Tab-separated table of C-alpha atoms and ligand atoms in Angstrom:
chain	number	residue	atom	x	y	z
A	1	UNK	CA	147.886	-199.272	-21.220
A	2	UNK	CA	150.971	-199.226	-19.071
A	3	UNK	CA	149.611	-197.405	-15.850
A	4	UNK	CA	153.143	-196.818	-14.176
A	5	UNK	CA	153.993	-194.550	-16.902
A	6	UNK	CA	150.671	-192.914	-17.816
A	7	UNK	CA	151.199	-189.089	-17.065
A	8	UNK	CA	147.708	-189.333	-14.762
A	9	UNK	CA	148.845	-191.725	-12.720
A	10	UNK	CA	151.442	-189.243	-11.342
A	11	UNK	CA	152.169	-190.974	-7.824
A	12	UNK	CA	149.229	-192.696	-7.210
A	13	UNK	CA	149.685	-194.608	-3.444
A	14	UNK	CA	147.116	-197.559	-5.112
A	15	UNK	CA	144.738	-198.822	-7.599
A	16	UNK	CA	142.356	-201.299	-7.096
A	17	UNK	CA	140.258	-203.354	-9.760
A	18	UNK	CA	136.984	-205.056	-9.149
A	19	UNK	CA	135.573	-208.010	-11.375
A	20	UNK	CA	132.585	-209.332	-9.687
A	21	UNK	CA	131.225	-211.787	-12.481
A	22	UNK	CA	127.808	-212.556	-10.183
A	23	UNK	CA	126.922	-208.703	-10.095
A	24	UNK	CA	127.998	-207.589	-13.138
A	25	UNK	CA	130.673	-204.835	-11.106
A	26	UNK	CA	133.589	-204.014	-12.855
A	27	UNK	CA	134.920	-201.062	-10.998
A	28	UNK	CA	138.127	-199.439	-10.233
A	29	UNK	CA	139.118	-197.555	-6.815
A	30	UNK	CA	142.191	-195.156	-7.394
A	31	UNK	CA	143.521	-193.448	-4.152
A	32	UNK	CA	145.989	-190.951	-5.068
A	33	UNK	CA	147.749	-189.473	-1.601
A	34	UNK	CA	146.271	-189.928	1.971
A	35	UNK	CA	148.580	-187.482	3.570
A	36	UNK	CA	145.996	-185.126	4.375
A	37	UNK	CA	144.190	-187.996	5.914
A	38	UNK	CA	141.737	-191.167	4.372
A	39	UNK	CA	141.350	-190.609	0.500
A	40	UNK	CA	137.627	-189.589	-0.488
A	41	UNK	CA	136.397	-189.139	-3.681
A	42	UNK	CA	132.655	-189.800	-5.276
A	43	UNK	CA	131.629	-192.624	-7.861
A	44	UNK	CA	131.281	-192.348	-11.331
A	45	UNK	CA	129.188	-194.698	-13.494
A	46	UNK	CA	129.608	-194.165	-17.043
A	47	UNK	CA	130.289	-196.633	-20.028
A	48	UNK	CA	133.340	-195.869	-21.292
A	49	UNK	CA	134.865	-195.984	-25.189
A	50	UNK	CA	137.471	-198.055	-23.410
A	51	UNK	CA	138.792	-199.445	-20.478
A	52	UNK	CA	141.913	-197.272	-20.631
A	53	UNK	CA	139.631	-194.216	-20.996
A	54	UNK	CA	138.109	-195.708	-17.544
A	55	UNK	CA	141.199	-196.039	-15.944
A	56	UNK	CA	142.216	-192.547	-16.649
A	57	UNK	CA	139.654	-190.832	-15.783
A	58	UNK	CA	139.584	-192.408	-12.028
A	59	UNK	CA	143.820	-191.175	-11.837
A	60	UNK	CA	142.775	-187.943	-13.342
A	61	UNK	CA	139.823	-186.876	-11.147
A	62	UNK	CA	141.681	-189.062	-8.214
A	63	UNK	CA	144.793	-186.856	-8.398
A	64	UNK	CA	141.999	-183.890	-8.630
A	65	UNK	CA	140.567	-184.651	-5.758
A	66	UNK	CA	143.927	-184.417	-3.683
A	67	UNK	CA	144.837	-180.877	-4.794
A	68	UNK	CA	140.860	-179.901	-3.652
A	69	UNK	CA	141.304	-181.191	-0.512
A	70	UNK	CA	144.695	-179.688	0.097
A	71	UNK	CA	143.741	-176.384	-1.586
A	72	UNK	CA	140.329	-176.590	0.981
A	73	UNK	CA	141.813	-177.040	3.940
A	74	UNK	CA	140.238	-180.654	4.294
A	75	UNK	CA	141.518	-183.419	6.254
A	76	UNK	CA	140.896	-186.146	3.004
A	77	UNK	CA	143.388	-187.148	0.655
A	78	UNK	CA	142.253	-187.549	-2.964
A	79	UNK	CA	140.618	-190.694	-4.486
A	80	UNK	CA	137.912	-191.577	-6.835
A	81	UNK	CA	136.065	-194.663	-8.461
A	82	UNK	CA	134.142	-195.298	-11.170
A	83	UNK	CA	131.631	-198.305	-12.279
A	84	UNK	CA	131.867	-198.834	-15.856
A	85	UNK	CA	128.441	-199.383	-16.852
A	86	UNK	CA	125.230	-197.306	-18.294
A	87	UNK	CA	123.167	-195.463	-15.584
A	88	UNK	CA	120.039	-195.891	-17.495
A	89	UNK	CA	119.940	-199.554	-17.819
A	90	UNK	CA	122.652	-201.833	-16.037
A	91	UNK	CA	121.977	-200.464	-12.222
A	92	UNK	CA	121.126	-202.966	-9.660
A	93	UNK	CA	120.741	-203.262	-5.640
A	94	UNK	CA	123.269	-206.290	-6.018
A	95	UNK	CA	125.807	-204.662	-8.249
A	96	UNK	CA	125.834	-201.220	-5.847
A	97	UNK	CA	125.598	-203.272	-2.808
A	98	UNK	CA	129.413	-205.689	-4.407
A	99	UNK	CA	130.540	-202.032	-5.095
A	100	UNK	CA	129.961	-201.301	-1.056
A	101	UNK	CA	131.964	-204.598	-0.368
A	102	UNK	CA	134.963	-203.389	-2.504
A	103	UNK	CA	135.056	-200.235	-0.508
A	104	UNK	CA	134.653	-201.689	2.407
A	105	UNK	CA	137.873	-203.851	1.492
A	106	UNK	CA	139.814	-201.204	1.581
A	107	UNK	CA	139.035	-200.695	5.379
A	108	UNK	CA	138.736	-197.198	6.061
A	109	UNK	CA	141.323	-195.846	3.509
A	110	UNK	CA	138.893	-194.769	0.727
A	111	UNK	CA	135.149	-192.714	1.261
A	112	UNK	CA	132.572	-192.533	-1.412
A	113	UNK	CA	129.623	-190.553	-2.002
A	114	UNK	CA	127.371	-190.120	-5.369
A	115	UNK	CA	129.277	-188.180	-8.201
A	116	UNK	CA	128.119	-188.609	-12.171
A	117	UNK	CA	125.374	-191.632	-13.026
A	118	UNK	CA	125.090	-191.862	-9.168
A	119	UNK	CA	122.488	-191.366	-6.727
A	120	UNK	CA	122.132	-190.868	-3.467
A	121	UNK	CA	119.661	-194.306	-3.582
A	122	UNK	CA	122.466	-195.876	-5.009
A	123	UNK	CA	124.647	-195.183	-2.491
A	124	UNK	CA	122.100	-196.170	0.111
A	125	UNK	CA	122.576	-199.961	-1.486
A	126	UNK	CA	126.204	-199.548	-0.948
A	127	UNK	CA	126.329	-198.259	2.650
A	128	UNK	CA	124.611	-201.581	3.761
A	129	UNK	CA	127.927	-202.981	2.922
A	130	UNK	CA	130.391	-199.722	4.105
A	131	UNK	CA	130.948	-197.414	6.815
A	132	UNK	CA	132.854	-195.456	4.751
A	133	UNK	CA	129.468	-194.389	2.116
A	134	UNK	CA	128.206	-190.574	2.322
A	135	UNK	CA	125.891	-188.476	0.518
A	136	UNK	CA	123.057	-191.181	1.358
A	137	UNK	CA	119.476	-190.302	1.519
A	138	UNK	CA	119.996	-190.311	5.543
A	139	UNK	CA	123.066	-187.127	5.276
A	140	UNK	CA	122.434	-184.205	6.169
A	141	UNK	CA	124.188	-182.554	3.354
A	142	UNK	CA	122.192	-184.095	1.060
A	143	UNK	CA	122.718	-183.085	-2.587
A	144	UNK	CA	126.227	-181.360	-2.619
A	145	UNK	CA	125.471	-179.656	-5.993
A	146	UNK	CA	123.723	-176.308	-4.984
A	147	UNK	CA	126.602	-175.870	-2.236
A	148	UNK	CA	128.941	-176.367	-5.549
A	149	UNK	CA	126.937	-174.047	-7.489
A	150	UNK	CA	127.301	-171.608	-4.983
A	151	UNK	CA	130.932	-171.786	-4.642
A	152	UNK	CA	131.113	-171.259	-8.575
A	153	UNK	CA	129.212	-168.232	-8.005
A	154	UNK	CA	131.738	-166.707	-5.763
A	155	UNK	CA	134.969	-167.958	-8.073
A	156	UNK	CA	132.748	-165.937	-10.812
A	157	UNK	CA	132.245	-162.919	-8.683
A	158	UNK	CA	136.167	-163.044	-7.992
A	159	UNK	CA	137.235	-162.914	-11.696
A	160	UNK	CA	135.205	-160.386	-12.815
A	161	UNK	CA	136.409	-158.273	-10.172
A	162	UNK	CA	140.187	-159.451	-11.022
A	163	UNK	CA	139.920	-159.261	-14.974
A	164	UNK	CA	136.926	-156.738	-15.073
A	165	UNK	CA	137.144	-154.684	-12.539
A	166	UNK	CA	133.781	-155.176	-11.921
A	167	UNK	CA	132.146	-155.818	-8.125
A	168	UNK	CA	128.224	-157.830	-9.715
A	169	UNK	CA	127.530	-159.615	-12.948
A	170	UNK	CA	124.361	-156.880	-13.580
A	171	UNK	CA	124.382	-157.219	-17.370
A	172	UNK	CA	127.220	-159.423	-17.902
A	173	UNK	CA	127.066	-162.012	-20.141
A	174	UNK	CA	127.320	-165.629	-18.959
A	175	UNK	CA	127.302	-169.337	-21.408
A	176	UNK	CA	126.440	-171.676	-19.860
A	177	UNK	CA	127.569	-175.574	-20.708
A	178	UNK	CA	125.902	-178.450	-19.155
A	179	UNK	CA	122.641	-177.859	-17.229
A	180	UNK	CA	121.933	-180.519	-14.605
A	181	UNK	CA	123.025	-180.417	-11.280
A	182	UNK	CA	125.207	-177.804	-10.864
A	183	UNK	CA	124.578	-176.048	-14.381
A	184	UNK	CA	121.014	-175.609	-13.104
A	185	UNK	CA	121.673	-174.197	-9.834
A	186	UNK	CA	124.591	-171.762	-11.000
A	187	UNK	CA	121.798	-170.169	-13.804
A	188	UNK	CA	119.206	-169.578	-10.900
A	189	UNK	CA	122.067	-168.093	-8.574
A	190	UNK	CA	123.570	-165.805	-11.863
A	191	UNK	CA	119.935	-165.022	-12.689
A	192	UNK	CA	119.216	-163.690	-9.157
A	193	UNK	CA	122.868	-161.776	-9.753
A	194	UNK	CA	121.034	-159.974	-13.033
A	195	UNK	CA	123.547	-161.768	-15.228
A	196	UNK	CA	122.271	-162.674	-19.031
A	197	UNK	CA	122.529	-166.246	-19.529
A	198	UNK	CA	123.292	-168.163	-22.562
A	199	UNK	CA	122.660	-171.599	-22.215
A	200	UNK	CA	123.536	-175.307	-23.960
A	201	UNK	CA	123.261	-179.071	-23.079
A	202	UNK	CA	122.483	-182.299	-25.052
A	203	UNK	CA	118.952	-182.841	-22.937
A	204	UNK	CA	116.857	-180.367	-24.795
A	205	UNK	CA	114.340	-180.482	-21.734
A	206	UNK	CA	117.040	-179.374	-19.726
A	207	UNK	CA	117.638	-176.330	-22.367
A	208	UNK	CA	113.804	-175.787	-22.300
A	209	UNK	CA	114.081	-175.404	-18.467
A	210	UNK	CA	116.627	-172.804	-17.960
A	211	UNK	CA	115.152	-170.445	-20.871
A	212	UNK	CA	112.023	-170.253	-19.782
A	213	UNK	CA	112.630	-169.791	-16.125
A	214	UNK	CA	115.918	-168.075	-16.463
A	215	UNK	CA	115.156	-166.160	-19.802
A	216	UNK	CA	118.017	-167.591	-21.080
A	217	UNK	CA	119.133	-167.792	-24.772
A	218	UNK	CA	119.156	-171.475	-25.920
A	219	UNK	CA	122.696	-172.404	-27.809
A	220	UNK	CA	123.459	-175.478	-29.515
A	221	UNK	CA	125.623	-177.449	-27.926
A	222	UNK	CA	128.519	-177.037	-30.515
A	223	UNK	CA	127.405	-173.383	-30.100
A	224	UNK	CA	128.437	-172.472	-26.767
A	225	UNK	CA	132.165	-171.956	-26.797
A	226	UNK	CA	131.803	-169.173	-29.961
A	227	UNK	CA	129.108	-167.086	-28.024
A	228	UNK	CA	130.209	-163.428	-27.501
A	229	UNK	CA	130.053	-163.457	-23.016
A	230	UNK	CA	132.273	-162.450	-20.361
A	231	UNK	CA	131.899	-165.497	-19.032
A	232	UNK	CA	131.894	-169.257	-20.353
A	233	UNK	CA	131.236	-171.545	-17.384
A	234	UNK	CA	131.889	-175.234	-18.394
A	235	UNK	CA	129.429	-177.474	-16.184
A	236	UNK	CA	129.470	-180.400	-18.194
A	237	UNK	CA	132.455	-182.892	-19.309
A	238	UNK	CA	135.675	-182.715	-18.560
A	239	UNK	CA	138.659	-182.226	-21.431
A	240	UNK	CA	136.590	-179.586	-23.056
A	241	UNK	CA	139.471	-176.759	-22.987
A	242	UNK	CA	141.817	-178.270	-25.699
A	243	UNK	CA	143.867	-177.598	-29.249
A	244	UNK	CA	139.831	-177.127	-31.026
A	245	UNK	CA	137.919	-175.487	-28.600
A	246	UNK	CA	139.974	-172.593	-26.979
A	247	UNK	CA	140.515	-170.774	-30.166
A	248	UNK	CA	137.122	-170.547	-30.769
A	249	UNK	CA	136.322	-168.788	-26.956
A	250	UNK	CA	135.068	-165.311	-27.271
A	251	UNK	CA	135.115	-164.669	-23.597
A	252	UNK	CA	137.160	-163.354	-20.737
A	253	UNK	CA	136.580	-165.368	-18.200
A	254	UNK	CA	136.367	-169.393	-17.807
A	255	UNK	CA	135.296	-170.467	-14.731
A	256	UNK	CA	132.717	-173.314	-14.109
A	257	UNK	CA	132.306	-176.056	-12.228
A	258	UNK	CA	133.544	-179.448	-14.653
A	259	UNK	CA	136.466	-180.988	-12.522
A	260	UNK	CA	139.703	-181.632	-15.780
A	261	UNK	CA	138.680	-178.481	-17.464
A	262	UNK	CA	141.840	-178.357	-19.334
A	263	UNK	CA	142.618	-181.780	-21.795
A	264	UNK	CA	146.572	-181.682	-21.283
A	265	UNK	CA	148.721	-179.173	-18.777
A	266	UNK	CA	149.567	-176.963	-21.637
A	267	UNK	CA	146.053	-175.938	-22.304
A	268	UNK	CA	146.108	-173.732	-19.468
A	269	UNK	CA	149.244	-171.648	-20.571
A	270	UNK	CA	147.416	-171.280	-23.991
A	271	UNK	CA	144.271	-169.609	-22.244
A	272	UNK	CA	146.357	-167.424	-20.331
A	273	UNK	CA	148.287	-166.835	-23.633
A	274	UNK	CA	145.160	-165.868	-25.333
A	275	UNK	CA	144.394	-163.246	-22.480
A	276	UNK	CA	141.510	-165.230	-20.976
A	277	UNK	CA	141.161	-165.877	-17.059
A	278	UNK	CA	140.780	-169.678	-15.876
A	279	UNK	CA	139.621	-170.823	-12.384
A	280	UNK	CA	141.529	-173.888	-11.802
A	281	UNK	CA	138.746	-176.250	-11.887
A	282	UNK	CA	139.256	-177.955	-8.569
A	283	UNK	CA	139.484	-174.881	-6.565
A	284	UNK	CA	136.628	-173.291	-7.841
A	285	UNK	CA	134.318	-176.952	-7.534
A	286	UNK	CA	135.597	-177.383	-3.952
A	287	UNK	CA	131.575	-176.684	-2.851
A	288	UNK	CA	130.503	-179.395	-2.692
A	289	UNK	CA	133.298	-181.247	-1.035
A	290	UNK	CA	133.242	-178.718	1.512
A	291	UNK	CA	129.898	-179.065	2.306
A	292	UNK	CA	130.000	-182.737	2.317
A	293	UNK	CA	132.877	-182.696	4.717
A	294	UNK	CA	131.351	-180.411	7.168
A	295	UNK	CA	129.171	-182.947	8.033
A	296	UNK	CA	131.922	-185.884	7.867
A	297	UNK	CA	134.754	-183.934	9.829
A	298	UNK	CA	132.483	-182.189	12.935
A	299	UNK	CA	129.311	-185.247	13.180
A	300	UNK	CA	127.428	-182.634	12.231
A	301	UNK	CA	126.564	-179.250	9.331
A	302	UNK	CA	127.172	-175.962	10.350
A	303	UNK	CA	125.387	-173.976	7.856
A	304	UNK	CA	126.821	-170.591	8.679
A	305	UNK	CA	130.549	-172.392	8.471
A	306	UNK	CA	129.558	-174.084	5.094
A	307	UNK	CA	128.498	-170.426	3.561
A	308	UNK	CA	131.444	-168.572	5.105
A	309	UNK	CA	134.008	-171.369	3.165
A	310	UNK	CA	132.592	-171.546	0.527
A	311	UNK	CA	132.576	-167.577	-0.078
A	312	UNK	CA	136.179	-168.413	0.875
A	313	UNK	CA	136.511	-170.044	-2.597
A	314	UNK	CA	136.120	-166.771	-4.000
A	315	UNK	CA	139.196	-165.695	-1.739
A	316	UNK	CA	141.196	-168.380	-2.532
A	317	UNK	CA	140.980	-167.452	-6.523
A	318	UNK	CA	141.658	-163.912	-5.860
A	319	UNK	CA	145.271	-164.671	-4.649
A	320	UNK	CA	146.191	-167.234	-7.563
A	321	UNK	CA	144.730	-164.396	-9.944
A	322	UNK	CA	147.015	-162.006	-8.225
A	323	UNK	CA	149.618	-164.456	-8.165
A	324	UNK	CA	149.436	-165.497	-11.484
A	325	UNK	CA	149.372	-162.112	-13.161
A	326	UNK	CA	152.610	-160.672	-10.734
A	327	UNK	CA	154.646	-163.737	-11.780
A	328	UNK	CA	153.419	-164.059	-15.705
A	329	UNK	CA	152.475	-167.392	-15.665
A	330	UNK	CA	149.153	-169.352	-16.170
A	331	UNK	CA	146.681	-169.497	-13.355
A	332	UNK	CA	146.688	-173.243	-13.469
A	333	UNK	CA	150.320	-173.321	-12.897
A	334	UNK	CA	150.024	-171.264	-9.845
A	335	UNK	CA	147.050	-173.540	-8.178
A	336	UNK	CA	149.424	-176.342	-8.876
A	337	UNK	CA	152.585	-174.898	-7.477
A	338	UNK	CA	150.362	-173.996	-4.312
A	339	UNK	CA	148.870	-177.488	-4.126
A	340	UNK	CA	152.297	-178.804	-4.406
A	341	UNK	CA	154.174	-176.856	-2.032
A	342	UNK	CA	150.992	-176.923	0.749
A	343	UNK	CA	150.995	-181.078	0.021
A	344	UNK	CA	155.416	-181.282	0.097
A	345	UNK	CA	155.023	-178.829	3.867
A	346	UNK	CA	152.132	-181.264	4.929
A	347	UNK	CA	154.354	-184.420	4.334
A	348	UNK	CA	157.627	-183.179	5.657
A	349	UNK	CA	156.021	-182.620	8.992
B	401	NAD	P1	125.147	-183.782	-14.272
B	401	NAD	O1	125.358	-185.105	-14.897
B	401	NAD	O2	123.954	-183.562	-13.391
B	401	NAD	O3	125.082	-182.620	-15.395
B	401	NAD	C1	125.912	-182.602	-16.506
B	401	NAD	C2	125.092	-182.075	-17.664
B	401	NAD	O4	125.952	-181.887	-18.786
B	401	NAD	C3	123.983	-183.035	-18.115
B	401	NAD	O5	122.750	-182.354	-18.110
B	401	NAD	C4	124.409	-183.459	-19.506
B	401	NAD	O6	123.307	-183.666	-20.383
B	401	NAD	C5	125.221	-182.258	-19.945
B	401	NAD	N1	126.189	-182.524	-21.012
B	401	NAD	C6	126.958	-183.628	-21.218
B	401	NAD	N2	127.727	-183.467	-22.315
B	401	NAD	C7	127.457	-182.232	-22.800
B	401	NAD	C8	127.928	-181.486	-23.890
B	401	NAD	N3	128.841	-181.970	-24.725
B	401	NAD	N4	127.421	-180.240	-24.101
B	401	NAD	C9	126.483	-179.731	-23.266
B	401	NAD	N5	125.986	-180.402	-22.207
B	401	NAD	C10	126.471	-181.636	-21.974
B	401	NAD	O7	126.495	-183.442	-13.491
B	401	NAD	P2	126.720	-182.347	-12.358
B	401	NAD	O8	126.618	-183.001	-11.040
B	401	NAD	O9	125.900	-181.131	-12.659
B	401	NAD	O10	128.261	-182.014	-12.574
B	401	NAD	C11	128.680	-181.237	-13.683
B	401	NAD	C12	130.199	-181.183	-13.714
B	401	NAD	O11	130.679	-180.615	-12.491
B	401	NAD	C13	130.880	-182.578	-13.819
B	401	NAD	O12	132.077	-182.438	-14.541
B	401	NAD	C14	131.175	-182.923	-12.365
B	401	NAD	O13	132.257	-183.835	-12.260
B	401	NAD	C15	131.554	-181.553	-11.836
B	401	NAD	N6	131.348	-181.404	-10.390
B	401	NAD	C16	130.144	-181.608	-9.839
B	401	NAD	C17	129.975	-181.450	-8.467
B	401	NAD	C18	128.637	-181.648	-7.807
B	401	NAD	O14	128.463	-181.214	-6.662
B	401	NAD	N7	127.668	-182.231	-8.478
B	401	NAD	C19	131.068	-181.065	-7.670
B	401	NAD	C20	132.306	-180.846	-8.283
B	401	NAD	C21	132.437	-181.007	-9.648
């Protein structure tokens, strides 16, 4: 793979790769702009079809993690890591705790936390080695997912008012993809909102879960994209909006919380050509972040601040919406162009 020229790696300040033989950590540390201030970013820990597929996805959700912080309003610039490795089997105090020594290498210009095949006992291992470790079992924030959830809930409220012209989700139809820590969450909130839930993931206990607390209609996983909803909210993988899956949409609205929603750029000028609504994925995700870096920025969580920002995702959506449809182009483009231009006014001065 030639990493210079990869479209993801799109300016990153550094990668960093990790090969500690002893623990078994191979892990890479991508930091894509610290304008804003030190990069921060969760871990990953997946096994990977390759180590180019590894490598991209740290630039990709890296580079994400920038335009969420800038789009926020957070002091953090955008980074990410990932451990390739299985959850299930190859976890270890010594290979977490080698991880904590790589970040701590850095010295203060990269912060971690738990993200996919992480927990927040893993990242207790690693903050014996780091200062710069969150989202251990000793924050305050705790498990950002809910606080994610939430702020999915108001992005969802915000496009059916946009696209609908509708104020709740009484009656509307929402599918569901992916149900663990944020999929979960978002059904109870949309059940609460009276919405009718169709729901898919790979764990059929997961499946089992939502439908009988939620009443929600199980889908097969290959399923969910077809089903007839005014909503598909993608809370899964990331890549899932590409050339085979967008034709088959039968919604209005995508909006969910899966950070690289859309496979290449062009996938989000071919929803908006098909006349469906897309919440940039790192705008309407930023939950979790937010609530993460309450606690990082002030020393301590202000609940009522939390709430009041994240309802401000919803906000935030309704003027790219607006934007987007006054100036014909794809909502994507427009969260980009505002990322950009808030990230170029931040560097110049
Ligand atoms: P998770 O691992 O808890 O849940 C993901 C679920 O998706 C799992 O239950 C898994 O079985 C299911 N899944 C995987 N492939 C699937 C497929 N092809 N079809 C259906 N289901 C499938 O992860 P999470 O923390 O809930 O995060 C979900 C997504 O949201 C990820 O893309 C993550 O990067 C993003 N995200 C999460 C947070 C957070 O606070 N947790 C914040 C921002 C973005």
């Amino acid at each position: 793979m030639s990493i210079f020229s990869s479209p993801a790696f799109d300016d990153h300040e550094e990668v960093h790769f990790f090969d500690d033989p002893a623990t078994g950590l191979r892990a890479i540390i991508a930091i894509h702009d610290t304008t804003l201030g030190p990069a921060a970013g969760g871990c990953r820990m997946k096994t990977y079809d390759s180590e180019d597929d590894a490598v991209t996805d740290a630039l990709r959700l890296s580079r994400g993690m920038t335009y969420k912080a800038v789009m926020a309003n957070l002091p953090y610039g955008g980074g990410k890591s990932v451990i390739i490795g299985d959850p299930h089997s190859e976890k270890t105090e010594a290979l977490f705790r080698a991880f904590g020594r790589a970040v701590e290498s850095l010295g203060g210009r990269y912060h971690t936390g738990e993200d996919m095949g992480v927990t927040m006992q893993d990242m207790d291992w690693a903050a014996q080695e780091s200062a710069y470790v969150h989202g251990t079992t000793a924050s305050e924030a705790q498990d950002p997912s809910p606080d994610t959830a939430v702020g999915v809930l108001a992005g969802i409220i915000a496009a059916v008012k946009h696209k609908l012209g509708r104020h709740d989700l009484k009656g509307l139809g929402v599918a569901v993809q992916g149900l663990g820590n944020v999929g979960y969450h978002l059904c109870r909130l949309l059940a609460a909102e009276g919405a009718r839930l169709s729901v898919a993931d790979v764990d059929a206990d997961l499946v089992a879960r939502c439908a009988a607390e939620f009443e929600a209609v199980a889908v097969p996983s290959d399923e969910i994209y077809a089903v007839d909803a005014e909503v598909f909210a993608p809370c899964a993988v990331g890549a899932i909006l590409n050339d085979q899956t967008i034709g088959l949409l039968e919604c209005d609205i995508v909006a969910g919380s899966a950070n690289n929603q859309l496979l290449e750029e062009r996938h989000g000028q071919a929803l908006s050509q098909a006349g469906i609504l897309y919440a940039p994925d790192y705008v309407i995700n930023a939950g979790g972040f937010i609530s993460v870096a309450d606690e990082m920025v002030a020393g301590r969580r202000d609940e009522q601040r939390v709430l009041r920002r994240l309802h401000g995702i919803g906000d935030l959506l309704g003027e790219i919406f607006s934007r987007a449809a006054s100036e014909g182009r794809a909502t994507s483009e427009i969260a980009d162009a505002i990322a950009g231009e808030k990230l170029a006014a931040k560097k110049a001065g």
